[in-house]
Coordinates of C-alpha atoms and ligand atoms in Angstrom, one line a residue:
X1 CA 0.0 0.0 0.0
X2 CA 1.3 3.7 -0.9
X3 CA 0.9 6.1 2.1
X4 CA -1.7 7.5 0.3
X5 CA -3.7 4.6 0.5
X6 CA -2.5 3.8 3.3
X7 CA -4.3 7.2 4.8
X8 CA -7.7 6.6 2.6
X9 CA -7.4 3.2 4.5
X10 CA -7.5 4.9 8.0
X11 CA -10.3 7.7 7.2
X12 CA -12.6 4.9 6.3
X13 CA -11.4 2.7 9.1
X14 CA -12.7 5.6 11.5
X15 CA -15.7 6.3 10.7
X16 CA -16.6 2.1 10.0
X17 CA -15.3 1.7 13.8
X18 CA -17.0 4.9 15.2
X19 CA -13.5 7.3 15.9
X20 CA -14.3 9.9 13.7
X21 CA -17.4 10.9 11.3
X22 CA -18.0 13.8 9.0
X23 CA -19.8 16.4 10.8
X24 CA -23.9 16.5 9.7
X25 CA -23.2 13.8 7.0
X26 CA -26.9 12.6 6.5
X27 CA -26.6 16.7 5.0
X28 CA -23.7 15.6 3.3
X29 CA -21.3 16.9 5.5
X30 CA -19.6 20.3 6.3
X31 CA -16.1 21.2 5.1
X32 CA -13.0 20.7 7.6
X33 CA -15.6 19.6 10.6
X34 CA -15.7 16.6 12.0
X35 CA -17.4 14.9 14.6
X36 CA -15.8 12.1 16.9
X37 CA -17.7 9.1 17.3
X38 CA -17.7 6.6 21.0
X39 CA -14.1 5.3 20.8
X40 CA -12.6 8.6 19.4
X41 CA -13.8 10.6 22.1
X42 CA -12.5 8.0 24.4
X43 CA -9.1 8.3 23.2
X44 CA -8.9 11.6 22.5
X45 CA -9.6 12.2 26.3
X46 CA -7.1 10.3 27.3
X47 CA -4.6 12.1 24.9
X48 CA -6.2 15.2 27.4
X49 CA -5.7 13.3 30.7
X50 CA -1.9 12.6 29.4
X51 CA -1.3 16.6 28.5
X52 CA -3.1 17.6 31.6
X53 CA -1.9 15.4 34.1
X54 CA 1.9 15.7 32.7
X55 CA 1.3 19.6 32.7
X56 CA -0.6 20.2 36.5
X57 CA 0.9 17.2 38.6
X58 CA 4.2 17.0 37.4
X59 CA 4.8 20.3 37.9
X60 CA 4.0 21.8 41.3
X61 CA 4.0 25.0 39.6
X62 CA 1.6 25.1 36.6
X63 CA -2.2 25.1 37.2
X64 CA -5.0 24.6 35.2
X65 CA -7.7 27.0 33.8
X66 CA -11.1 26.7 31.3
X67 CA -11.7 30.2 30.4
X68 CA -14.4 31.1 27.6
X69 CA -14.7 30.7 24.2
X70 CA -16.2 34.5 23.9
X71 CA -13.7 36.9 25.0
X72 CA -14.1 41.4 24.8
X73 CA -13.2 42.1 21.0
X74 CA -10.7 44.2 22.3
X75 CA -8.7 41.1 23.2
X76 CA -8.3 40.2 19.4
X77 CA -6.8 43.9 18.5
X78 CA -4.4 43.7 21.5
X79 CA -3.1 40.1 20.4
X80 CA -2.8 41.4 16.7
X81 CA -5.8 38.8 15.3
X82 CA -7.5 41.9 13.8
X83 CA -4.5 43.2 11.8
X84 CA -2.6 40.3 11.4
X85 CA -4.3 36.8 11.7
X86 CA -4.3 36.7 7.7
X87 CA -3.8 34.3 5.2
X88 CA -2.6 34.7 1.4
X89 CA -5.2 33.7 -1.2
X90 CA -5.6 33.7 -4.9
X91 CA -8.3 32.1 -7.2
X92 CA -7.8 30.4 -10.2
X93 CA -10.0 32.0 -12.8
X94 CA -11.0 28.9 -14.7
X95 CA -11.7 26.7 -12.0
X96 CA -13.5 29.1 -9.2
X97 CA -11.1 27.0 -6.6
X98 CA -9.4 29.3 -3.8
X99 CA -5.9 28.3 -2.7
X100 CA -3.4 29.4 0.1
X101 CA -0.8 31.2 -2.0
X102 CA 1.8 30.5 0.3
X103 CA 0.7 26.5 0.2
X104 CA 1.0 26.8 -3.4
X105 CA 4.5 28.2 -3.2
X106 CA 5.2 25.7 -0.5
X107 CA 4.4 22.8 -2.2
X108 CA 6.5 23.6 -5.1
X109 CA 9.1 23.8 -3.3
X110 CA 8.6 20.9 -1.3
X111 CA 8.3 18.8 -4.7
X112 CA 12.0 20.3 -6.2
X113 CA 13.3 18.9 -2.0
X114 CA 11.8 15.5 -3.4
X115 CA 13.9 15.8 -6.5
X116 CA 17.0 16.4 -4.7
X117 CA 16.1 13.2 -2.5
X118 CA 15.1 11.5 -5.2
X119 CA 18.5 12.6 -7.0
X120 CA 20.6 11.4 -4.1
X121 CA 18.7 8.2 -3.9
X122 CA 19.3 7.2 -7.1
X123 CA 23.0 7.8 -7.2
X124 CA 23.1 5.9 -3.8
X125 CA 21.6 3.2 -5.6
X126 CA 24.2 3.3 -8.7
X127 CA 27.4 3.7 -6.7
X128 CA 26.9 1.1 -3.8
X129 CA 29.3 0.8 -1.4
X130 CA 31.6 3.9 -2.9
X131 CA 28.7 6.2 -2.8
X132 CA 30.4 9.8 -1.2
X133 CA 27.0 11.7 -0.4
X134 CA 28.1 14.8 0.9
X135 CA 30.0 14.9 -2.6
X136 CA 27.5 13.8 -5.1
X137 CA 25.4 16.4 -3.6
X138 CA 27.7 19.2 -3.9
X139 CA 28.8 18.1 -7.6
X140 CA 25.7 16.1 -9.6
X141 CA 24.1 18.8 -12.0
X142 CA 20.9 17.4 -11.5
X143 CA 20.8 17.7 -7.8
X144 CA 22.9 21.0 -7.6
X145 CA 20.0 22.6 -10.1
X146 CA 17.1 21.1 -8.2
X147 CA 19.1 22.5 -4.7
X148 CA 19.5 25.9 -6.3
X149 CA 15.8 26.6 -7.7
X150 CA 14.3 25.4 -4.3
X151 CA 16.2 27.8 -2.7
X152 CA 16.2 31.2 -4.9
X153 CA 12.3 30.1 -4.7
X154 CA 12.6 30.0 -1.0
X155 CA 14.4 33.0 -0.3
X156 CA 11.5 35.3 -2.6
X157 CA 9.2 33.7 -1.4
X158 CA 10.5 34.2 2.5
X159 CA 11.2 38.1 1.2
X160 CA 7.5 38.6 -0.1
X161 CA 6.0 37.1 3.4
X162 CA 8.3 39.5 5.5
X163 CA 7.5 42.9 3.9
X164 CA 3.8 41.5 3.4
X165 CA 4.6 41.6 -0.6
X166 CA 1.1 40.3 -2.1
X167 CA 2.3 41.1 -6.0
X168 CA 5.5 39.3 -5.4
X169 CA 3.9 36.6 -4.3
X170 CA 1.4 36.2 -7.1
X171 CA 4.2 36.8 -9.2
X172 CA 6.6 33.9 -8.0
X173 CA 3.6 31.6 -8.4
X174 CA 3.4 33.0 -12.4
X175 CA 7.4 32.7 -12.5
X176 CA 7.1 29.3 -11.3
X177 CA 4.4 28.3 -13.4
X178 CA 2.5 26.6 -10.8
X179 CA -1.1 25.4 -12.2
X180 CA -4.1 24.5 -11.0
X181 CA -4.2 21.2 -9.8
X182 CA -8.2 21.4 -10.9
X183 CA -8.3 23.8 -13.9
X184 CA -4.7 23.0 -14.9
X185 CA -4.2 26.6 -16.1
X186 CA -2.2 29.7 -14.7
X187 CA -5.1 32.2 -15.0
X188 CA -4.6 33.4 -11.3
X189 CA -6.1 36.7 -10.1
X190 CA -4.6 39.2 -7.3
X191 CA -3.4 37.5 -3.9
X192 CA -5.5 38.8 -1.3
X193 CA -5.3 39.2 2.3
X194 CA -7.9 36.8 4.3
X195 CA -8.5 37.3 8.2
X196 CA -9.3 33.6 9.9
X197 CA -11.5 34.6 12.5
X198 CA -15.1 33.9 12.7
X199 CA -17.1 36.2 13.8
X200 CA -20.7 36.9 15.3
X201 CA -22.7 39.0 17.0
X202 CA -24.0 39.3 20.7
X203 CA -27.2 40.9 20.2
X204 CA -29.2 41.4 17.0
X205 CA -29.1 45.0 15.9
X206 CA -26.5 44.4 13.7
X207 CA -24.3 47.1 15.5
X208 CA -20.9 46.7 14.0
X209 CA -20.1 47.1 17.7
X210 CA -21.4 44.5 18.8
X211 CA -19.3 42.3 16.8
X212 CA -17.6 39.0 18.2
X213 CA -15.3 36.4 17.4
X214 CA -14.8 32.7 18.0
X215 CA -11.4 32.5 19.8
X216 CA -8.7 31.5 17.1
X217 CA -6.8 30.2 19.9
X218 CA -7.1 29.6 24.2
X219 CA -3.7 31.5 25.0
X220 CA -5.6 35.0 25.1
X221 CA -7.8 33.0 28.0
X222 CA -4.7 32.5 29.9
X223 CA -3.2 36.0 29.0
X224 CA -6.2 38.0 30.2
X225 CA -6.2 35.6 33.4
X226 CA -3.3 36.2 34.7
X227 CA -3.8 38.9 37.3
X228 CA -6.0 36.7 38.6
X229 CA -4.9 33.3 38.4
X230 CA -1.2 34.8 39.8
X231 CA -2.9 36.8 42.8
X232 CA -5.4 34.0 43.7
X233 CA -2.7 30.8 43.8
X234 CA 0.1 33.0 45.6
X235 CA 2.1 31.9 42.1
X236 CA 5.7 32.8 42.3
X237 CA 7.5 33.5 38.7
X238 CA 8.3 30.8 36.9
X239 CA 4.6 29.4 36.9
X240 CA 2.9 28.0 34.1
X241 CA -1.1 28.5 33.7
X242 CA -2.4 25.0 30.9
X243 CA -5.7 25.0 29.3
X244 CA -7.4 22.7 27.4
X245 CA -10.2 23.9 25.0
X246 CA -11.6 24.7 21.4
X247 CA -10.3 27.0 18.8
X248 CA -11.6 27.8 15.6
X249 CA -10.7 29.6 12.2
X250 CA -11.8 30.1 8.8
X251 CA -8.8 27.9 7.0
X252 CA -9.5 28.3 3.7
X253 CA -7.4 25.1 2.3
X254 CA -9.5 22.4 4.3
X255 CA -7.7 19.0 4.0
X256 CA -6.0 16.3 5.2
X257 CA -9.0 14.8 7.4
X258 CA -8.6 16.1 11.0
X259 CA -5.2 17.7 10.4
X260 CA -6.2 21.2 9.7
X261 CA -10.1 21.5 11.3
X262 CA -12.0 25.2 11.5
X263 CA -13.1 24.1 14.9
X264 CA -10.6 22.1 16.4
X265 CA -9.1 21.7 19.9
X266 CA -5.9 23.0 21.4
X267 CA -3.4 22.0 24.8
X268 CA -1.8 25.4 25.7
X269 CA 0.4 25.9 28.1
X270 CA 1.6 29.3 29.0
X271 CA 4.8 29.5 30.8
X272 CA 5.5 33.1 32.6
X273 CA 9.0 33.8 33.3
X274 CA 11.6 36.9 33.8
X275 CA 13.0 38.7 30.8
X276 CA 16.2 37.1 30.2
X277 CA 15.7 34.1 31.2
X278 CA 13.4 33.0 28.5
X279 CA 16.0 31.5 26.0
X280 CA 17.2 28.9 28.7
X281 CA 13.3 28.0 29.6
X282 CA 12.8 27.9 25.9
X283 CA 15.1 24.9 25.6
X284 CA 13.7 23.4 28.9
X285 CA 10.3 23.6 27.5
X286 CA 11.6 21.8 23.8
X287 CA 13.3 19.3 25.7
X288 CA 9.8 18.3 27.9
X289 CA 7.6 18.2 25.1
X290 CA 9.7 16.0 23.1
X291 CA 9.8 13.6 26.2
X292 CA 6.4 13.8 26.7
X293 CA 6.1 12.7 22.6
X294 CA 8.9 10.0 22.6
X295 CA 7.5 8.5 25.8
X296 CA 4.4 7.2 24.1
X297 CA 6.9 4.8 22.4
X298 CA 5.6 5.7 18.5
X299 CA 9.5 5.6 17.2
X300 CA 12.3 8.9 17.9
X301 CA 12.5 8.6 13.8
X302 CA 8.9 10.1 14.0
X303 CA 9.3 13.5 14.9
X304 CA 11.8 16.0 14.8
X305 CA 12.5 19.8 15.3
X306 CA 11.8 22.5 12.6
X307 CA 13.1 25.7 13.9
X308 CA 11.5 28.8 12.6
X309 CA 14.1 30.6 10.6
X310 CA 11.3 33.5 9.9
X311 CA 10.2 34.6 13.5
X312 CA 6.5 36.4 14.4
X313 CA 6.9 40.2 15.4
X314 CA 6.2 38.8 18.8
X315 CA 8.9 36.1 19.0
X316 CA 12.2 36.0 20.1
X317 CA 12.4 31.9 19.6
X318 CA 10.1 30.1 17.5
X319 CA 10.3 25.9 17.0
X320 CA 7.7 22.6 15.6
X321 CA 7.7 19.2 16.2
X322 CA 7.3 17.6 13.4
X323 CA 5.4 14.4 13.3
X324 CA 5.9 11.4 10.3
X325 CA 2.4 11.8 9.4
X326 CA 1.4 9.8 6.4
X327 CA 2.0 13.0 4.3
X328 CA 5.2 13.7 5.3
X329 CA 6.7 15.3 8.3
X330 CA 4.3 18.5 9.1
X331 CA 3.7 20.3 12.7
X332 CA 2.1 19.0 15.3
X333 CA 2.8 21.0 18.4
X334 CA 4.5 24.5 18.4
X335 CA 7.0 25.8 21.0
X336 CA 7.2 30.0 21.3
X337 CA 9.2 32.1 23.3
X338 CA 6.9 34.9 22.9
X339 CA 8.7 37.7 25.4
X340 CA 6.2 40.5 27.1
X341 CA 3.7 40.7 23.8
X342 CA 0.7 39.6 25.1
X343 CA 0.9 41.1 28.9
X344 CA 2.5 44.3 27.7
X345 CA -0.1 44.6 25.0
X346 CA -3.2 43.7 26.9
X347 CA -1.5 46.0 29.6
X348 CA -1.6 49.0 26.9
X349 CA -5.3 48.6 25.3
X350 CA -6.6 47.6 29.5
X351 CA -5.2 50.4 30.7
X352 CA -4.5 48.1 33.8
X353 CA -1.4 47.3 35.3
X354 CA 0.0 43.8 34.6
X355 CA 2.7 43.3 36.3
X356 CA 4.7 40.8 38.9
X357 CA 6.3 42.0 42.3
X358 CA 9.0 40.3 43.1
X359 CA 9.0 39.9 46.6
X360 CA 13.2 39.0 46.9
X361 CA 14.6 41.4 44.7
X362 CA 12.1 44.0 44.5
X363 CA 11.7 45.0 41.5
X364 CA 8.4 44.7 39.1
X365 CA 8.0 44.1 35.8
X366 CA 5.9 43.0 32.8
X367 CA 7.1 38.9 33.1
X368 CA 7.9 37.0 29.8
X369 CA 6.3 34.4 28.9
X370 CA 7.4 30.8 26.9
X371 CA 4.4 29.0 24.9
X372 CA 3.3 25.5 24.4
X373 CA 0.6 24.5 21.8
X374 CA -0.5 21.3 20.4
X375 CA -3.5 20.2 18.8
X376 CA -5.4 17.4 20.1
X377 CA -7.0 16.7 16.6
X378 CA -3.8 16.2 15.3
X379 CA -2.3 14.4 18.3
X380 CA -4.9 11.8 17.8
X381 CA -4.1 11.5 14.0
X382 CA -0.7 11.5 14.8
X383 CA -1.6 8.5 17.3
X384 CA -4.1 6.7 14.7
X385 CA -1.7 7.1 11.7
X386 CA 0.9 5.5 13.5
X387 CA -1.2 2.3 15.0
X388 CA -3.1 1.3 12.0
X389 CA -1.7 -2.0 10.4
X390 CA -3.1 -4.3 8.3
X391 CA -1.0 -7.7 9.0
X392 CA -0.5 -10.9 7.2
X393 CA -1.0 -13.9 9.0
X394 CA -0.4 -17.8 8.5
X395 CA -2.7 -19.5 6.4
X396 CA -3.3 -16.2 4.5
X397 CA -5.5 -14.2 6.5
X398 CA -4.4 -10.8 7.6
X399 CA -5.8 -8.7 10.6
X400 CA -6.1 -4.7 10.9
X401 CA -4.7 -3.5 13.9
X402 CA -5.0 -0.4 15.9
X403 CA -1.3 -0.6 18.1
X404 CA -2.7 2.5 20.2
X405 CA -0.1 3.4 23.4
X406 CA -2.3 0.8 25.5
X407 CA -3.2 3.7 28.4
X408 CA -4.6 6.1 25.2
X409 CA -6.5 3.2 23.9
X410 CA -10.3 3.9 24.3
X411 CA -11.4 0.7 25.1
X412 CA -8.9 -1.4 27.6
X413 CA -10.2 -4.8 27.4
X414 CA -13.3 -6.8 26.2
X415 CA -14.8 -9.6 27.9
X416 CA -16.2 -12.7 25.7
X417 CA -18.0 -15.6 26.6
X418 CA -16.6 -18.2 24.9
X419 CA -20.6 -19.5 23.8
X420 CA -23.8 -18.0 24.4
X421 CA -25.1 -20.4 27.1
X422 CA -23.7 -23.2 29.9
X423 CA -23.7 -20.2 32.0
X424 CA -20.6 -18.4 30.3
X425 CA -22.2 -15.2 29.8
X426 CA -23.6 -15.3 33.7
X427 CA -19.8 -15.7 34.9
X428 CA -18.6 -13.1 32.2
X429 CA -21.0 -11.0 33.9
X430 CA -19.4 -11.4 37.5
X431 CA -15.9 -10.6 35.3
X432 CA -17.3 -7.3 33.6
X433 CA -18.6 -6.4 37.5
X434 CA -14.8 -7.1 39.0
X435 CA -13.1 -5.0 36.0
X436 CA -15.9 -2.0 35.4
X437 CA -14.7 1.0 38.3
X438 CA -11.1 0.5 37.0
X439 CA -11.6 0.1 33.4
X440 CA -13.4 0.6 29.8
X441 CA -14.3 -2.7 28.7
X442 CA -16.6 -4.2 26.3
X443 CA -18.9 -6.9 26.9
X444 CA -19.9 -9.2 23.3
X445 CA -21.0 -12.3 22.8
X446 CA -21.8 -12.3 19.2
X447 CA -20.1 -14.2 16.6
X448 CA -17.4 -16.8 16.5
X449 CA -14.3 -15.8 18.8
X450 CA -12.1 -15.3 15.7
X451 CA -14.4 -13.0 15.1
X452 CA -14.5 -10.7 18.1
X453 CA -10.9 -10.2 18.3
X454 CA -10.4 -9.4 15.2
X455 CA -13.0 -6.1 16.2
X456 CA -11.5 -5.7 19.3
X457 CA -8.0 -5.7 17.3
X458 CA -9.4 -3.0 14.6
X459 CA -10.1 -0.7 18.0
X460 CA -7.2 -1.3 19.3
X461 CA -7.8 -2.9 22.5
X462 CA -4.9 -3.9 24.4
X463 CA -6.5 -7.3 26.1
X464 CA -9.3 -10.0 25.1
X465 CA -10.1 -12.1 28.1
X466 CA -11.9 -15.3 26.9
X467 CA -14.8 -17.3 29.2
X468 CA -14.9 -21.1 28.8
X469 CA -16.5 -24.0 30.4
X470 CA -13.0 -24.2 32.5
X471 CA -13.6 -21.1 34.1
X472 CA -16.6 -22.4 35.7
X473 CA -14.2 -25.0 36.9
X474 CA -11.3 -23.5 38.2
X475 CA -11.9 -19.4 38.0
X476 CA -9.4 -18.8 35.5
X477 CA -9.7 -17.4 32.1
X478 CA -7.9 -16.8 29.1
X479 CA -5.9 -13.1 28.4
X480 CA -5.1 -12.3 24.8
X481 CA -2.8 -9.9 24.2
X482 CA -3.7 -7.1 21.3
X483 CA 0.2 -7.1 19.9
X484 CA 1.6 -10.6 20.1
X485 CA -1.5 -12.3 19.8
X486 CA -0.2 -14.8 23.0
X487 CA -2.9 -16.1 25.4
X488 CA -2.2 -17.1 28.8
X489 CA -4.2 -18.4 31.4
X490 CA -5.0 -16.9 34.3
X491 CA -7.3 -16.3 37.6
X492 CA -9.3 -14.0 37.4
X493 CA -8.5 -12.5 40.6
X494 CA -5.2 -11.5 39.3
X495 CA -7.1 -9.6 36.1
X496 CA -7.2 -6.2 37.1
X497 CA -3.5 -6.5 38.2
X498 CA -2.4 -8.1 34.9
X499 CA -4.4 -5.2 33.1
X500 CA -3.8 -2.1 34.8
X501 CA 0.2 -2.9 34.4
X502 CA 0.2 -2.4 31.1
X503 CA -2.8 0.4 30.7
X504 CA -2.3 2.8 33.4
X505 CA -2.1 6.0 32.9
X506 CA 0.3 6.2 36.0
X507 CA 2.7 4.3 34.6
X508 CA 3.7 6.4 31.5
X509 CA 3.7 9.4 33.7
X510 CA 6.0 8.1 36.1
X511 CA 8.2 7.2 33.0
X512 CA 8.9 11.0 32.3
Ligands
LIG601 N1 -1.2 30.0 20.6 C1 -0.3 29.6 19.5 C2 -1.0 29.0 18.4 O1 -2.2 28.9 18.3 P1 -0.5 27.7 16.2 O2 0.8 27.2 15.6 O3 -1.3 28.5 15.3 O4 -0.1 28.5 17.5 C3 -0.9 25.6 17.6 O5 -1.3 26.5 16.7 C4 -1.2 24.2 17.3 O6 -2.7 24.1 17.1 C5 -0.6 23.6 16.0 O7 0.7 23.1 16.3 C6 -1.6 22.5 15.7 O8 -1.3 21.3 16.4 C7 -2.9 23.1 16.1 N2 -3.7 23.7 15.0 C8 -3.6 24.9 14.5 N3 -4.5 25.1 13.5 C9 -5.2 24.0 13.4 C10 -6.3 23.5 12.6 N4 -6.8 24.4 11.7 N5 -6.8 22.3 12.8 C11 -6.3 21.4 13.7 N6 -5.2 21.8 14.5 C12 -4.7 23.0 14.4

């Protein structure tokens, strides 16, 4: 299978299992919006629980906040939404589609990097043994072209985005002579500047006044919070403040399933410091998050660091991690040391004082502040992508298996009576009653046994414990693990035991 149908695989596979639907499909859906089903709410809060717990327990000094959704429009001019929360777009002409500009330019770089790849690849391949990389890439015409292109196209295109250069990017896209992937044609009009925020109303007169906007991220909740959050716990810089909570905006290039959402949700975790300090918390704060990643066990090849070479007016220090999603390697949480911005602005258009007293030195001053954000949409495609396998077996059959982390998992283990009388399902009942308060289970008795694991395997449920007519004999059942497929026998008073080693949330937690 290709990664690309690998991916067209796992969309279907979530919505057949119930993870993740199209939002109002019986209306044939709704662009970019997406609803999740029984088991992908289940896992997606236990992605939360891991971010939340890791943030508020294992650090005596962050808390945790839910602030609103709605927040004084004011809010939005003082972050810089309302000027600046902009994306490029042109139209083709002959098609009617609407595109990102800067994806457009993006991509075509991206594909000349593949060449260059591609390049080395094949000269690897030709020279064996003797092949001098570093060499061949400095010296093959091919490769040195490609290399140079990509880059004079890079460095324009980095140019136009600094001074805000809308002509020079339309005309980099005409130099280029990107097409339509629909129309095929270059018949682009103007690039135009498009603000992502929704926006709405909180009465009906139509005032422009009275003009609101669906938050475009939860960091402002935390901003305009933290007078109060710092005064009511006693919180002594460095403090963090986490939130958990939706975010939406008006992306304009909808794809790649749940990757890029308009309402999606985000992990934010603001971390307040003082000024001069921030560059040493920024590489604290790169260093956890990529522990917290690498200790779910999905591979170290999997993600990796892109540091922003282009920073935002408001950042001093700017990296991604990168995740090995089926489409490549693309952001999946960002890391900013974003200095006094946010306080000092909000401090500005409030007209109120936000500032910290430190009580050993003295002094006061705005505080500095070193950002977290990941997406929990993509963290569970990041977690899906990377579980679903479709296995060959002996004797020809092949299984689809979710490998979910087995404490993210949504379901931990199903109990199945091995038939549908003899007073199996009365004694798998007494089972489901001893595991219930500790863990989500299943209960199915339909079909052939074969059968239900291979359902519980396609949800990714780490155990399968099995009821037979021994069972009624000696109290023991049989435990199927998801992975190896190895069954062992074992009483059931030692179930929960056996189960919540592997499962527990605890235990990851205690690994970081
Ligand atoms: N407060 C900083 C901030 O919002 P961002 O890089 O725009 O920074 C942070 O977003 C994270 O939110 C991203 O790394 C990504 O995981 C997630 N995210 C952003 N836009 C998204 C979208 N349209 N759909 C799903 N997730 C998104």
């Amino acid at each position: 299978m290709t990664q690309e149908e690998l991916f067209k695989a796992l969309v279907a596979h979530c919505k057949e299992y119930g993870f993740i639907f199209p939002s109002s499909e019986i209306y044939d859906g709704l662009a970019a919006v997406y609803d999740y089903g029984q088991l992908g709410a289940g896992l997606k809060n236990n992605i939360k629980k891991y971010w939340w717990d890791a943030m508020t327990r294992l650090n005596e000094n962050i808390v945790g906040i839910d602030s609103c959704i709605f927040m004084h429009p004011k809010v939005w001019v003082a972050s810089g939404h309302v000027a600046a929360f902009n994306d490029p777009l042109i139209d083709n002409k002959d098609s009617k589609k609407r595109y990102r500009a800067d994806v457009l330019i993006e991509d075509y770089i991206a594909k000349l990097q593949d060449k260059v790849e591609k390049e080395v690849e094949k000269g690897r391949k030709k020279f064996g043994d003797s092949f001098d990389e570093e060499e061949y890439r400095k010296t093959n015409p091919n490769v040195m072209r490609a290399k140079a292109k990509a880059d004079e196209v890079h460095n324009r295109y980095l140019e136009a985005e600094t001074n805000n250069d809308l002509k020079e990017m339309r005309q980099i896209i005409v130099d280029c002579g990107i097409v339509d992937p629909v129309s095929g044609t270059k018949n682009w009009t103007d690039v135009r500047q498009f603000n992502l925020m929704f926006s709405t109303q909180t009465s009906n007169t139509g005032e422009a006044a009275d003009k609101i906007y669906l938050r475009p991220e939860t960091a402002q909740g935390i901003f305009v919070e933290y007078l109060n959050v710092q005064k009511t716990g006693r919180m002594k810089i460095p403090f963090g403040i986490a939130q958990i909570g939706k975010a939406f905006r008006n992306e304009i290039v909808a794809r790649q399933f749940i990757f890029r959402m308009r309402e999606f949700e985000q992990m934010e975790m603001e971390f307040f410091i003082k000024p001069g300090t921030e560059m040493e918390w920024f590489k604290t704060w790169k260093s956890n998050r990529m522990n917290w990643h690498l200790n779910l066990g999905m591979g170290a090849e999997n993600y990796r660091f892109h540091d922003h070479e282009k920073l935002a007016h408001y950042a001093n220090a700017a990296t991604d991690i990168e995740f090995n999603f089926p489409f490549g390697f693309k952001e999946l949480e960002g890391i900013h040391s974003r200095t006094d911005f946010d306080l000092g602005n909000h401090q500005k258009l409030s007209g109120k004082k936000i500032q910290y007293f430190d009580p050993e030195t003295g002094e006061s001053y705005t505080p500095y502040c070193v950002e977290t954000s990941i997406g929990v949409d993509r963290m569970v495609l990041a977690v899906l992508s990377h579980s679903y396998h479709v296995e060959q077996l002996e004797g020809g059959e092949s299984r689809v298996v979710l490998s979910i982390p087995a404490p993210l998992a949504p379901i931990k283990v199903a109990v199945l009576p091995l038939l549908k009388k003899d007073g199996l399902p009365e004694l798998a009942q007494k089972v489901v009653d001893e595991l219930k308060f500790d863990f989500d289970y299943q209960y199915d008795e339909k079909d052939s046994i074969g059968k239900r694991y291979r359902r519980q395997d396609a949800i990714g449920t780490p155990f399968c414990v099995t009821v037979d007519h021994d069972s009624l004999e000696d109290n023991s059942v049989t435990i199927r693990d998801r992975d190896t497929m190895a069954q062992e026998r074992v009483p059931i008073a030692e179930l929960r035991d056996i189960i919540d080693k592997k499962v527990n949330l605890n235990n990851l937690l205690r690994k970081l």
